[in-house]
Coordinates of C-alpha atoms in Angstrom, one line a residue:
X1 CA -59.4 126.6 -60.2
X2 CA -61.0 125.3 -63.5
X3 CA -60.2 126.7 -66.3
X4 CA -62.2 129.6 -68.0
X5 CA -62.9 127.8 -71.4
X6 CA -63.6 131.1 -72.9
X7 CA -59.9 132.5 -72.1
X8 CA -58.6 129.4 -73.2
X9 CA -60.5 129.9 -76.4
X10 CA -60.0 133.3 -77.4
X11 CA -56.8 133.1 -76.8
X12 CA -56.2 130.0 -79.3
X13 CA -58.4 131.9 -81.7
X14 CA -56.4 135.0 -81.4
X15 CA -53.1 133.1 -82.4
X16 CA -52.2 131.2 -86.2
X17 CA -51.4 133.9 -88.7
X18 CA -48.3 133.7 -90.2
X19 CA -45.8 136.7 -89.2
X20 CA -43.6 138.5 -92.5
X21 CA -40.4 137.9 -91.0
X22 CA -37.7 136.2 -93.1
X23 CA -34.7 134.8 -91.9
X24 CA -31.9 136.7 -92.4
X25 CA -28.8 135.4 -93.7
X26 CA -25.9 137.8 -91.8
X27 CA -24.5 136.5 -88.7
X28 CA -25.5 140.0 -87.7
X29 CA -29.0 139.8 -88.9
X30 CA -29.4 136.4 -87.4
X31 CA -28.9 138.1 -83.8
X32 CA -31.7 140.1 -84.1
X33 CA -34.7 139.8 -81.6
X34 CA -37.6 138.2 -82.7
X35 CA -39.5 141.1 -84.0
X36 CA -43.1 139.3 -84.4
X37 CA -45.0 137.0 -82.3
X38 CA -42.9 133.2 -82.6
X39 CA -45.8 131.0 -81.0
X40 CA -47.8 130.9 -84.3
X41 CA -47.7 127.0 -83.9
X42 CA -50.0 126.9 -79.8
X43 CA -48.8 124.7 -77.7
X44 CA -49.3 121.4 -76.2
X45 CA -49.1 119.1 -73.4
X46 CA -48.7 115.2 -73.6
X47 CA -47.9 111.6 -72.1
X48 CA -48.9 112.5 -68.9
X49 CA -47.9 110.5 -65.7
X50 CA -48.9 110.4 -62.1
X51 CA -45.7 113.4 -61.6
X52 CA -45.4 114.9 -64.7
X53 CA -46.2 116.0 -68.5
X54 CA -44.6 116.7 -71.5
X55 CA -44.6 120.5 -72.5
X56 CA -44.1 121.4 -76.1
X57 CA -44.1 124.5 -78.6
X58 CA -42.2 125.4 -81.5
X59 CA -41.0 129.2 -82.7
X60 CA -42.2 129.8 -85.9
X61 CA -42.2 133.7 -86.9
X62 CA -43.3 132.7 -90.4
X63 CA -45.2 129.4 -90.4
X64 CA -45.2 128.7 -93.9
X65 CA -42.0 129.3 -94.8
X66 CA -41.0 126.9 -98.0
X67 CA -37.6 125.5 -96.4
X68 CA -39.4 124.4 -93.3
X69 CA -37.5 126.7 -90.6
X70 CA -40.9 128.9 -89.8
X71 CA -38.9 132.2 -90.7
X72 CA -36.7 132.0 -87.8
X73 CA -33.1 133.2 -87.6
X74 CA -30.6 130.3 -87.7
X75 CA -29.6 130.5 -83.7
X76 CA -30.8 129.2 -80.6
X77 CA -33.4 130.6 -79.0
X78 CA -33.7 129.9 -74.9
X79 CA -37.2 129.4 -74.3
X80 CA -38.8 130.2 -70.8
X81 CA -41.6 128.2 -70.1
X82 CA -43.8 127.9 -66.2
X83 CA -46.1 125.9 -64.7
X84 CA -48.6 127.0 -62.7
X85 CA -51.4 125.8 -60.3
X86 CA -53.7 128.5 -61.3
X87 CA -54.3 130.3 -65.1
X88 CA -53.6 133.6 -64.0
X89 CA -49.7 132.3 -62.6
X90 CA -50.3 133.7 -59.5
X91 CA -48.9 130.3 -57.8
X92 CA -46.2 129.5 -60.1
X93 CA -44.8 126.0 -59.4
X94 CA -42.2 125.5 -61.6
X95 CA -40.1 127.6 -64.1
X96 CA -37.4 127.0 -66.0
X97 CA -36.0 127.8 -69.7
X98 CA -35.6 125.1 -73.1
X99 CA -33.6 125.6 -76.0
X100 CA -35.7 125.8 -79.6
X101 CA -32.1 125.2 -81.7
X102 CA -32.4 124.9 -85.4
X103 CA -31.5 121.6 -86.0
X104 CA -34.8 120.6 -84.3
X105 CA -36.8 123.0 -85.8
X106 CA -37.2 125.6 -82.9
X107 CA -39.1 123.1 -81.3
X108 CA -39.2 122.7 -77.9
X109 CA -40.1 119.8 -75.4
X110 CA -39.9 120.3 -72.2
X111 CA -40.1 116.9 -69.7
X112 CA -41.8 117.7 -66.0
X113 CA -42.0 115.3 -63.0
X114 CA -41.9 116.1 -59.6
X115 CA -45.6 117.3 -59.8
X116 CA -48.5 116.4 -57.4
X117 CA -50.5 113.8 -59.4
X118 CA -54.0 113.5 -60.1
X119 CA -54.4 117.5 -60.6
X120 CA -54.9 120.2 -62.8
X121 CA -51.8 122.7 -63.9
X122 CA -51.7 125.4 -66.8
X123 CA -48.3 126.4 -68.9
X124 CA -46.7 129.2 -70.6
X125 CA -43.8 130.0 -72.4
X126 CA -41.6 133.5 -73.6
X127 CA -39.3 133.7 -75.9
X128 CA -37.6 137.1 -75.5
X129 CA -40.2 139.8 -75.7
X130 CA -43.1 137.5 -76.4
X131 CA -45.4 135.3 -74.9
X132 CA -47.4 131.8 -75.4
X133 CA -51.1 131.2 -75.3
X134 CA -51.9 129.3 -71.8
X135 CA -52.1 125.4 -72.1
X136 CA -54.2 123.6 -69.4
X137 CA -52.6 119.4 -68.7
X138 CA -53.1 117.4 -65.3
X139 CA -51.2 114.8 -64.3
X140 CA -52.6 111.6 -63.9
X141 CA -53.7 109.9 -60.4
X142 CA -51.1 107.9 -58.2
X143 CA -50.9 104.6 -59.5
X144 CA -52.5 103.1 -56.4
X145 CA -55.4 105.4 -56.7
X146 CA -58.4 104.4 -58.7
X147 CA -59.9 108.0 -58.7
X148 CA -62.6 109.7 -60.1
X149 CA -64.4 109.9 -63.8
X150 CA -61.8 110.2 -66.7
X151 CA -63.9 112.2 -69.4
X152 CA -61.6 111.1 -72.4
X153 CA -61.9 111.9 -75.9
X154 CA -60.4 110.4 -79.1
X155 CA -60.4 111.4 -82.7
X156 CA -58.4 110.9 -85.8
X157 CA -58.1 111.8 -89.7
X158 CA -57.9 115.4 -90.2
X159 CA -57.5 116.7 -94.0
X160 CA -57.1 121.0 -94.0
X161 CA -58.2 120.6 -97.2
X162 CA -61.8 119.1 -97.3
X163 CA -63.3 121.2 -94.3
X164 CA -62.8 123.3 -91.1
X165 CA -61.2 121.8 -87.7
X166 CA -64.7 122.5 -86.0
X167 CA -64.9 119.5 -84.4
X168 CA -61.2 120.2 -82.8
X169 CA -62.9 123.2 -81.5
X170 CA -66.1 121.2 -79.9
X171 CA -63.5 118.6 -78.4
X172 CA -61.7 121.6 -76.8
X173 CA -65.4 123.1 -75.3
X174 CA -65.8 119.7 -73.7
X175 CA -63.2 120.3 -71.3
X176 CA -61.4 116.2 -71.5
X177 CA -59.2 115.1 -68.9
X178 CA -57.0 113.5 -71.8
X179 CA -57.2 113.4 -75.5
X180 CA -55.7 110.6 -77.7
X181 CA -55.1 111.4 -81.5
X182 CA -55.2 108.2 -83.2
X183 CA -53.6 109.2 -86.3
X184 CA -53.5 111.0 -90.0
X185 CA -53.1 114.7 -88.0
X186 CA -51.8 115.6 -91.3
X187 CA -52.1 114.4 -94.9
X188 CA -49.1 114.6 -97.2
X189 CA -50.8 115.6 -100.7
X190 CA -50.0 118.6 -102.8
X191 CA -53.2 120.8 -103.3
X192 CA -55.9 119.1 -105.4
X193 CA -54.4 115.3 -105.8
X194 CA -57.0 114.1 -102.9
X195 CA -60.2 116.5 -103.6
X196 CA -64.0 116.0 -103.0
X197 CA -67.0 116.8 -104.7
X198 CA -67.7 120.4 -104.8
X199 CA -64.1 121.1 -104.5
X200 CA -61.5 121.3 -101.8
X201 CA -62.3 123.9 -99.0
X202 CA -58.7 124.7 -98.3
X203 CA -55.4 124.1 -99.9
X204 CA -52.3 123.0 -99.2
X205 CA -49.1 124.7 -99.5
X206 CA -46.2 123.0 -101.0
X207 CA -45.6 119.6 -102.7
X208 CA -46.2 116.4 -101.5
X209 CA -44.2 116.0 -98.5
X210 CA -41.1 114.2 -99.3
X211 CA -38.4 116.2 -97.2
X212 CA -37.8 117.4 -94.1
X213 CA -38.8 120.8 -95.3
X214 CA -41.8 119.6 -96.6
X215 CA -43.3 117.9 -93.5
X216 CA -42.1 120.5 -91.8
X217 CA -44.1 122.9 -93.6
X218 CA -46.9 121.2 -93.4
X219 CA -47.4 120.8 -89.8
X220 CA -46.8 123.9 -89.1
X221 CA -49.5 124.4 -91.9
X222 CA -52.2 122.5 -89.6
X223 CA -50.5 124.1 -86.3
X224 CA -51.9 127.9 -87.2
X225 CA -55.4 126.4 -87.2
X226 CA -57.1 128.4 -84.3
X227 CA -59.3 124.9 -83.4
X228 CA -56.9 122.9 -83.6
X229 CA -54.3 124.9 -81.2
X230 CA -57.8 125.4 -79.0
X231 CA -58.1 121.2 -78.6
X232 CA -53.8 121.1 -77.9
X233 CA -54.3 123.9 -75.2
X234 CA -57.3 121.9 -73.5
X235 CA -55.5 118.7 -72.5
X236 CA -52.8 116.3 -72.7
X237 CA -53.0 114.6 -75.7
X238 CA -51.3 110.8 -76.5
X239 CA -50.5 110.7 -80.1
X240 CA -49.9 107.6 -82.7
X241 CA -49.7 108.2 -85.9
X242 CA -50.9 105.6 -88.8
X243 CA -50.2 106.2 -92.4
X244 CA -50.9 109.5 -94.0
X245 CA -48.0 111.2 -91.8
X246 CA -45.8 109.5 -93.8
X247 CA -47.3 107.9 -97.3
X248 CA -50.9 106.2 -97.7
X249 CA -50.8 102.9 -96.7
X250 CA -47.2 102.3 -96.1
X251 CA -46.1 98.9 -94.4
X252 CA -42.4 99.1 -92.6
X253 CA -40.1 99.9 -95.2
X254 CA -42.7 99.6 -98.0
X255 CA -44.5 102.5 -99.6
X256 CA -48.2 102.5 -101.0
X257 CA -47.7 101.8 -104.8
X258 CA -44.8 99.3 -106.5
X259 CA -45.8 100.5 -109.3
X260 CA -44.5 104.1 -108.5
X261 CA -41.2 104.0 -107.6
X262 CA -39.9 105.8 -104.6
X263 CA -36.0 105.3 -104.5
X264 CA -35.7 107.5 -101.7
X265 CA -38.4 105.7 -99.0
X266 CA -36.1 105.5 -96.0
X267 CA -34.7 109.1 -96.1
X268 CA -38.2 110.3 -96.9
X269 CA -39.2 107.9 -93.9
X270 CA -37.0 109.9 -91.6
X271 CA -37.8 113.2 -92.9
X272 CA -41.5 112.3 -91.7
X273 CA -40.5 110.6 -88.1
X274 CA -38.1 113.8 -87.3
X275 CA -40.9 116.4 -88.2
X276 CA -43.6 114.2 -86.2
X277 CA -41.4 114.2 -83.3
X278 CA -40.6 118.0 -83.5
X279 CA -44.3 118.6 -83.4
X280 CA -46.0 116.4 -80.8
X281 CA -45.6 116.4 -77.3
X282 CA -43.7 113.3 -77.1
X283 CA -41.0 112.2 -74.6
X284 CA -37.4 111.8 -75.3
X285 CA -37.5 108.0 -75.6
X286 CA -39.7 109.4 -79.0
X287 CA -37.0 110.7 -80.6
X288 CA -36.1 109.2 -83.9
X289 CA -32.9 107.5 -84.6
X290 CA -32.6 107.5 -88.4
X291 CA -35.7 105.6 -89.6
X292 CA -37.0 104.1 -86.6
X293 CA -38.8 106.3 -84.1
X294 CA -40.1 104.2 -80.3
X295 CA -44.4 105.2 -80.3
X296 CA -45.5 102.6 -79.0
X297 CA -46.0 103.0 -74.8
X298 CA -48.0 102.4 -72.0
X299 CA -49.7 105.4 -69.9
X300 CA -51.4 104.7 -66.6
X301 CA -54.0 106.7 -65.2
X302 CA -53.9 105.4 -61.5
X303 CA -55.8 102.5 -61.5
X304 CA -58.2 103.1 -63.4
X305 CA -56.6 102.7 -66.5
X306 CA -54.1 101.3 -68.5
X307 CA -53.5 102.9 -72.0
X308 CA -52.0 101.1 -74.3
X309 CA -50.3 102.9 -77.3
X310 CA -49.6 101.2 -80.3
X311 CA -47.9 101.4 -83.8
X312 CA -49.3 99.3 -86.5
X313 CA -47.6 101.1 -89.3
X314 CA -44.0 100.8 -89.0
X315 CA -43.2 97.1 -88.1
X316 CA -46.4 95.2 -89.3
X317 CA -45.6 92.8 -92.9
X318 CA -46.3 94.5 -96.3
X319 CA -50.3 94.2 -97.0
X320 CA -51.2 90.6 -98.6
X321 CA -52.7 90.3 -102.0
X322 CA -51.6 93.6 -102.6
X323 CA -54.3 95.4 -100.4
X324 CA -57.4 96.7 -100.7
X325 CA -60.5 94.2 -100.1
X326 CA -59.9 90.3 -100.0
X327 CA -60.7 86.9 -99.6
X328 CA -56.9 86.4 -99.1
X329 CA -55.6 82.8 -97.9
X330 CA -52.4 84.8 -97.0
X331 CA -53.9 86.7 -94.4
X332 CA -54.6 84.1 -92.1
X333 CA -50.7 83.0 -92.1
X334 CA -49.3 82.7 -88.6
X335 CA -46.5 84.7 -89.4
X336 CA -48.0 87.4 -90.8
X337 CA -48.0 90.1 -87.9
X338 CA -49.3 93.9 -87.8
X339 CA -47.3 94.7 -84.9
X340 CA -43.9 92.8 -85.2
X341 CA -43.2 90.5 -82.6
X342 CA -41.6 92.9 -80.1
X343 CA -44.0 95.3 -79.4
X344 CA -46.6 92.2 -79.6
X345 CA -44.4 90.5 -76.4
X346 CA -44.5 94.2 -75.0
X347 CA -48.3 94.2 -75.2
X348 CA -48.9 90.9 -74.0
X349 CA -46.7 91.2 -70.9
X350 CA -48.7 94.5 -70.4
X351 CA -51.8 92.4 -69.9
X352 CA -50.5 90.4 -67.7
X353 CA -48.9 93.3 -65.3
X354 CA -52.1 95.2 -65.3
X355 CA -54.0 95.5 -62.6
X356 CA -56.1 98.3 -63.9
X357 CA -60.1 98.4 -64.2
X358 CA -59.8 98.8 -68.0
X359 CA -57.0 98.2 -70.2
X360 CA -57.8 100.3 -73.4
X361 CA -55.7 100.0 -76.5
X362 CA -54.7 103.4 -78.8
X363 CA -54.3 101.8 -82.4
X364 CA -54.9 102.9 -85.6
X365 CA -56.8 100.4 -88.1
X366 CA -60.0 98.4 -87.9
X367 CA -59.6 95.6 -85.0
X368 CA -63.4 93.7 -86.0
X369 CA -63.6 91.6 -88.6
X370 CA -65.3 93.3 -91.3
X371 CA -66.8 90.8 -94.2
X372 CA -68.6 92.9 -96.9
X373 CA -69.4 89.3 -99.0
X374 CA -72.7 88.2 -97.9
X375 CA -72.2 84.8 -99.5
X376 CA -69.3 82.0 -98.3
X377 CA -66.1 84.2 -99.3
X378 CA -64.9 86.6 -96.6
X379 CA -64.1 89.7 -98.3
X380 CA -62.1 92.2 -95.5
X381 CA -59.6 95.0 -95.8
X382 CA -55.8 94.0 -96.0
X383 CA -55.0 97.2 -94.1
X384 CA -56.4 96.6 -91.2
X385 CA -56.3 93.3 -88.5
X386 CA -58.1 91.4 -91.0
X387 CA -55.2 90.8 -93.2
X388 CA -53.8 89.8 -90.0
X389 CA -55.9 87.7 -88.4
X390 CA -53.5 85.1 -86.6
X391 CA -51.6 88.6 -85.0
X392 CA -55.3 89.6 -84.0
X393 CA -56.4 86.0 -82.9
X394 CA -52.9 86.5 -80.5
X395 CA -53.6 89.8 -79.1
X396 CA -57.6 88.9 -78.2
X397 CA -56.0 85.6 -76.5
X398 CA -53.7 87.4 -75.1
X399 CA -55.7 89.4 -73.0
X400 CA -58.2 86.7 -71.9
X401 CA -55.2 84.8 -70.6
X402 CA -54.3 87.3 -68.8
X403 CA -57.5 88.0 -66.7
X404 CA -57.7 91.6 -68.3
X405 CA -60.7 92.8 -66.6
X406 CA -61.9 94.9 -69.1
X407 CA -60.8 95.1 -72.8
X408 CA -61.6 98.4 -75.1
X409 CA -60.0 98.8 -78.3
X410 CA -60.0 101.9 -80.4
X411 CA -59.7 102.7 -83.7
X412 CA -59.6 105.4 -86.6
X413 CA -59.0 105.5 -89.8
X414 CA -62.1 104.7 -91.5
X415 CA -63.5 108.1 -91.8
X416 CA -66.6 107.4 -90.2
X417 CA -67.9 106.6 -86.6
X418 CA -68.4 102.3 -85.8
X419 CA -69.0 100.5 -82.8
X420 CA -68.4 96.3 -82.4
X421 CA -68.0 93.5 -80.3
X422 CA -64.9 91.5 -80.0
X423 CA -65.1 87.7 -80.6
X424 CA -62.8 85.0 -80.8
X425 CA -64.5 83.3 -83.6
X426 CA -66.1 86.2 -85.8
X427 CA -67.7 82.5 -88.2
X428 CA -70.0 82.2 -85.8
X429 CA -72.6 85.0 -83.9
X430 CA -73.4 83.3 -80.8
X431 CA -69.9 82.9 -79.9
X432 CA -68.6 84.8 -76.5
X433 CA -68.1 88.8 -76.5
X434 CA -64.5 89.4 -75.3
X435 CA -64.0 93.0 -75.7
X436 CA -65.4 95.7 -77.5
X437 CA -64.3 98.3 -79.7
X438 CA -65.0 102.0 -80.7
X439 CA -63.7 103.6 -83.7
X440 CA -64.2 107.2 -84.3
X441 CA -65.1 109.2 -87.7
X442 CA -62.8 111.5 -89.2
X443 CA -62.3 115.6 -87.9
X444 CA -62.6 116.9 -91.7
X445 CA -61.6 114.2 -93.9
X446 CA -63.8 113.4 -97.0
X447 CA -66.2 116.7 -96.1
X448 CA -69.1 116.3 -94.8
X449 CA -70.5 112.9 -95.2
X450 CA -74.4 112.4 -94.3
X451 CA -76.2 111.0 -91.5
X452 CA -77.9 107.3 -92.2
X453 CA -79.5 104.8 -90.6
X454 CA -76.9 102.2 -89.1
X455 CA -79.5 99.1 -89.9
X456 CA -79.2 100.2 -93.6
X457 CA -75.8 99.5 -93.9
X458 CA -74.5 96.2 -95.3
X459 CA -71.8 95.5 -93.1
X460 CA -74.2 95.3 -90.4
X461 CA -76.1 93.0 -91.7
X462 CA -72.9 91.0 -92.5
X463 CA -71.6 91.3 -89.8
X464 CA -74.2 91.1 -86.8
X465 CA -71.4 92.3 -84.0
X466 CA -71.0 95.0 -85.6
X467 CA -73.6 97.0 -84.2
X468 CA -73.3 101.0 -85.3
X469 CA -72.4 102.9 -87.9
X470 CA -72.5 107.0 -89.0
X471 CA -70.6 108.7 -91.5
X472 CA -70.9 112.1 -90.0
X473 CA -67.5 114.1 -89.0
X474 CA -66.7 114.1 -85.1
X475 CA -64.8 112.6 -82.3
X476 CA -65.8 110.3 -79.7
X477 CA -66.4 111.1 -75.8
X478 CA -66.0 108.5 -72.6
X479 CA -66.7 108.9 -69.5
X480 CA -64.8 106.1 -67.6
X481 CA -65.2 105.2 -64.0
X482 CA -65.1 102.4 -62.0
X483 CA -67.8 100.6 -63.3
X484 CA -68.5 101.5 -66.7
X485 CA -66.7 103.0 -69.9
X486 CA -70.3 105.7 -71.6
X487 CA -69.6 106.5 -74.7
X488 CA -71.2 109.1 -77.0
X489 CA -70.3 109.4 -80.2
X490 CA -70.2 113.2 -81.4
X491 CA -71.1 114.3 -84.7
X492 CA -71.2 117.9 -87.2
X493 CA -74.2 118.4 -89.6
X494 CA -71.1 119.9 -91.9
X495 CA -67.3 120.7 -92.1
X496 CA -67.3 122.8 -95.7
X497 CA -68.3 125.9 -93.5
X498 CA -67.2 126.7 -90.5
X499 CA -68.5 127.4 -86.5
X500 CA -71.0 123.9 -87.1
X501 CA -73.1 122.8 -83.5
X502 CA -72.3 119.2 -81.9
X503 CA -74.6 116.7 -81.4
X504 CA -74.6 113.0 -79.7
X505 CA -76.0 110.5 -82.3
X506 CA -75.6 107.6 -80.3
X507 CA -74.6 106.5 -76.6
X508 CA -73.4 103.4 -75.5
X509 CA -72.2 102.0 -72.0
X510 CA -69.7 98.9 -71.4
X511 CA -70.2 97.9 -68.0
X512 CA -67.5 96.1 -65.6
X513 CA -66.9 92.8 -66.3
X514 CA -69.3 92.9 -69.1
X515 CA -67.7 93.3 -72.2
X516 CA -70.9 93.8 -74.7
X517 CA -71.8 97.2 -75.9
X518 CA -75.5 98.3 -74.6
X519 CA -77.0 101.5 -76.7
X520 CA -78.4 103.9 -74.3
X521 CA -79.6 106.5 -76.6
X522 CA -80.0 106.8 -80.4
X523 CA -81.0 109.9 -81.9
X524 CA -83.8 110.7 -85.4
X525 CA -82.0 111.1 -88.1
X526 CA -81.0 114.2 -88.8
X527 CA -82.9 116.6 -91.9
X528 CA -81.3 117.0 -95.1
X529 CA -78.4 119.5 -95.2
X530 CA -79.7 123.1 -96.7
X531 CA -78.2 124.5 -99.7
X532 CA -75.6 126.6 -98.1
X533 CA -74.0 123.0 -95.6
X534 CA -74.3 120.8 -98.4
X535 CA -71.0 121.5 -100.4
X536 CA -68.6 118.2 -100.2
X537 CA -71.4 116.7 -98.6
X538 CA -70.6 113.7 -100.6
X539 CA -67.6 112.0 -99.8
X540 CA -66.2 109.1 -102.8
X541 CA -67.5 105.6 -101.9
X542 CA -66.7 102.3 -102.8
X543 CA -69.8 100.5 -103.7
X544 CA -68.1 97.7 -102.5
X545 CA -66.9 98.6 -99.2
X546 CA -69.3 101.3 -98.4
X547 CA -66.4 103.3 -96.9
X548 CA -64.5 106.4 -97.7
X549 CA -61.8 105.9 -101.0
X550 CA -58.6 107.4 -100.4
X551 CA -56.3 107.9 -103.3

């Protein structure tokens, strides 16, 4: 009963323009039936569990609506949504109907258990006359069952405006078990304020998000992409966010620049948190309570796996030495801590309940130790676990005191595709490997980029556990089983037009109980990009940190 990826893709294709309904202000108006199609947005599945899923959608007759309501008449809409064993519903195993009310922006998430585990199910909804796309989700194994392969693929950092949602797209064609989305799904700049060279492919609508209406807008701006819909409708998805769903670089209660005032933070804080929640597949222990919002959670796939979700935006302390690149006595201070000391005890005690072949953590920012000084300074990012080195010297310990079998930490972020080896002492090379970590490029951000040689770069001469590097768009895709976690690393030749090919440019395997990272397969470099590819092709770098700038 797999699903025909062709349905599954014409069908997302089909859907994402915006209708020309307006909401009505009459009572009488506002009764009306829908008159044009209200699942512009796809849907999605998420948090899967051994008996269940999260179902989601949200009505939007007229996506781009400026106050954020998606055209839609201000009344509760009942939602009917099934589940069935089979894409074609002719073994429907569950049905029942959601409310899309106003005050949650006609969204809808609908929380299933009860489900046979370990096992594929597809998902509709109607909303009067009208009719979803079909979503394919699983559940995940029993928790005593160790199961087959897990084909799981991870991505982050995807700007509408610097270049199509291909690789979404090519995710969706690989047909994952799971997806995790490791943050920036959506940037919050008004058209041309974060541009690359050539120009910006797409634009925003709207300002800056500040409001409610804003960030509604603007996911529902990213929802009518037909690739993106296709990668939701593929598979469950585990979302975190990191920065850009709310301000660049924020830090708890902090936003990027002091030296731009922004008096109203916390309420555009939870103007941000309610819109992410309305559009992710997230369970109701997700839903926001004024400016805090619960992310962080554990998923288990049998035992296999333990995922590990974290959230090192919204409790970690403010950047130290007022960010950017470092050598920063401050952020080795023991009490510095990018996770707050909560969800640190949370994670810890997760270690030491696991009994899973590989415990895999879901994070945002650069885990590593990345020095770009070649000379007795160490020069690192504030941002990321560098300028918190004693909360990442407690995490790596915590783990090896816990006997977790196999560590895997991953990562976006950094716009551009990295793979390292853990250590407990990054000073010196020949210490122990106790984990490793994969950090995937962006999905659009910064255009194209270009493909390189990893032994060129700096960083890996720097930093000799660091051991690849690619600036190419993509995602990554695992295979985990038993006794190994592959790993290719997917890349596009370009983003600034659409329908680009996929293409491994490296392979590596961690084996059981063998935390290094061994290459398997590396491929040429790939020719220049022709004329017609090479718009945006060159992302803004900082000589300095030989990574993507963001504004």
């Amino acid at each position: 009963m797999a699903l025909s990826r062709r349905t599954l893709l014409a069908t997302s294709a089909a859907v994402g323009a915006a209708g020309a309904l307006t909401a009505l202000p009459t009572a009488a108006a506002a009764a009306r039936p829908l008159r044009t199609d209200p699942f512009t947005l796809g849907v999605a599945s998420g948090d899967p569990d051994a008996d269940g899923f999260v179902l989601w959608t949200r009505l939007a007759v007229e996506p781009l609506a400026e106050d954020g309501m998606g055209g839609m008449p201000d009344r509760t809409v009942p939602v009917r949504w099934e589940v069935a064993a089979d894409e074609r519903f002719r073994h429907v195993v569950r049905r029942g109907t959601a409310l899309a009310r106003p005050q949650t922006g006609h969204s809808v998430h609908v929380e299933l258990d009860g489900l046979s585990p370990g096992r594929e199910y597809f998902y509709r909804f109607h909303a009067e006359k009208h009719t979803s796309p079909v979503g394919r989700t699983r559940t995940a194994p029993a928790p005593w069952a160790l199961g087959g392969t897990l084909t799981m693929a991870f991505a982050s950092c995807s700007q509408y405006e610097h270049g199509y949602f291909t690789a979404y797209r090519r995710l969706a064609e690989e047909e994952p078990d799971l997806v995790l989305h490791l943050g920036d799904y959506q940037y919050e700049y008004t058209r041309d304020s974060y541009t690359i060279p050539g120009g910006n492919i797409r634009d925003h609508e709207g300002p800056e998000t500040v409001t409610l209406a804003n960030y509604r807008q603007r996911h529902a701006q990213y929802k009518t992409d037909a690739d993106l819909q296709a990668a939701h409708a593929a598979a469950p998805w585990l979302v975190v966010w990191d920065d850009h769903e709310l301000d660049n670089n924020w830090a708890d209660e902090v936003y990027e620049k002091p030296d731009i005032p922004q008096p109203d933070f916390l309420a555009r804080r939870k103007a941000a948190f309610q819109a992410y929640y309305e559009n992710m597949p997230l369970r109701r222990t997700s839903v926001p309570r004024g400016i805090d919002m619960q992310l962080y959670r554990r998923i288990r796939w049998g035992r296999l796996a333990n995922f590990h979700m974290l959230d090192t935006r919204q409790y970690r302390d403010d950047q130290a030495c007022g960010d950017g690149y470092q050598d920063c006595p401050a952020a080795l201070d023991p009490a510095r801590s990018i996770t707050g000391p909560e969800q640190e005890r949370w994670l810890l005690d997760g270690f030491h309940r696991s009994d899973a072949r590989w415990d895999i953590l879901g994070q945002q920012v650069f885990f590593a130790q990345r020095d770009n000084n070649a000379g007795p300074a160490t020069v690192t990012s504030m941002d990321s676990w560098d300028g918190y080195v004693a909360s990442r010297d407690r995490i790596t310990r915590g783990w090896l005191n816990a006997g977790v079998r196999n560590p895997v930490v991953l990562t976006g972020d950094v716009h551009a595709h990295w793979a390292s080896e853990l250590k407990l002492d990054y000073a010196d090379p020949t210490s122990r490997t106790v984990g490793a970590e994969l950090v995937c490029s962006s999905i659009s951000t910064t255009g194209n980029g270009a493909d390189s040689n990893p032994a060129d770069h700096s960083f890996l001469k720097i930093n000799p556990h660091l051991k690849f590097y690619n600036n190419q768009r993509g995602y990554v895709l695992t295979k985990i089983r038993a006794d190994e976690l592959a790993v290719d690393f997917k890349v596009l030749p370009y983003v600034t037009t659409p329908d680009a090919p996929v293409h491994t440019r490296a392979s590596f395997v961690v084996e059981d109980r063998a935390p290094g990272l061994h290459q398997t397969y590396d491929r040429p470099l790939d020719p220049p990009a022709s004329a017609a590819t090479r718009t945006g092709s060159a992302p803004a770098v900082d000589p300095v940190a030989q990574e993507t700038v963001r504004p």
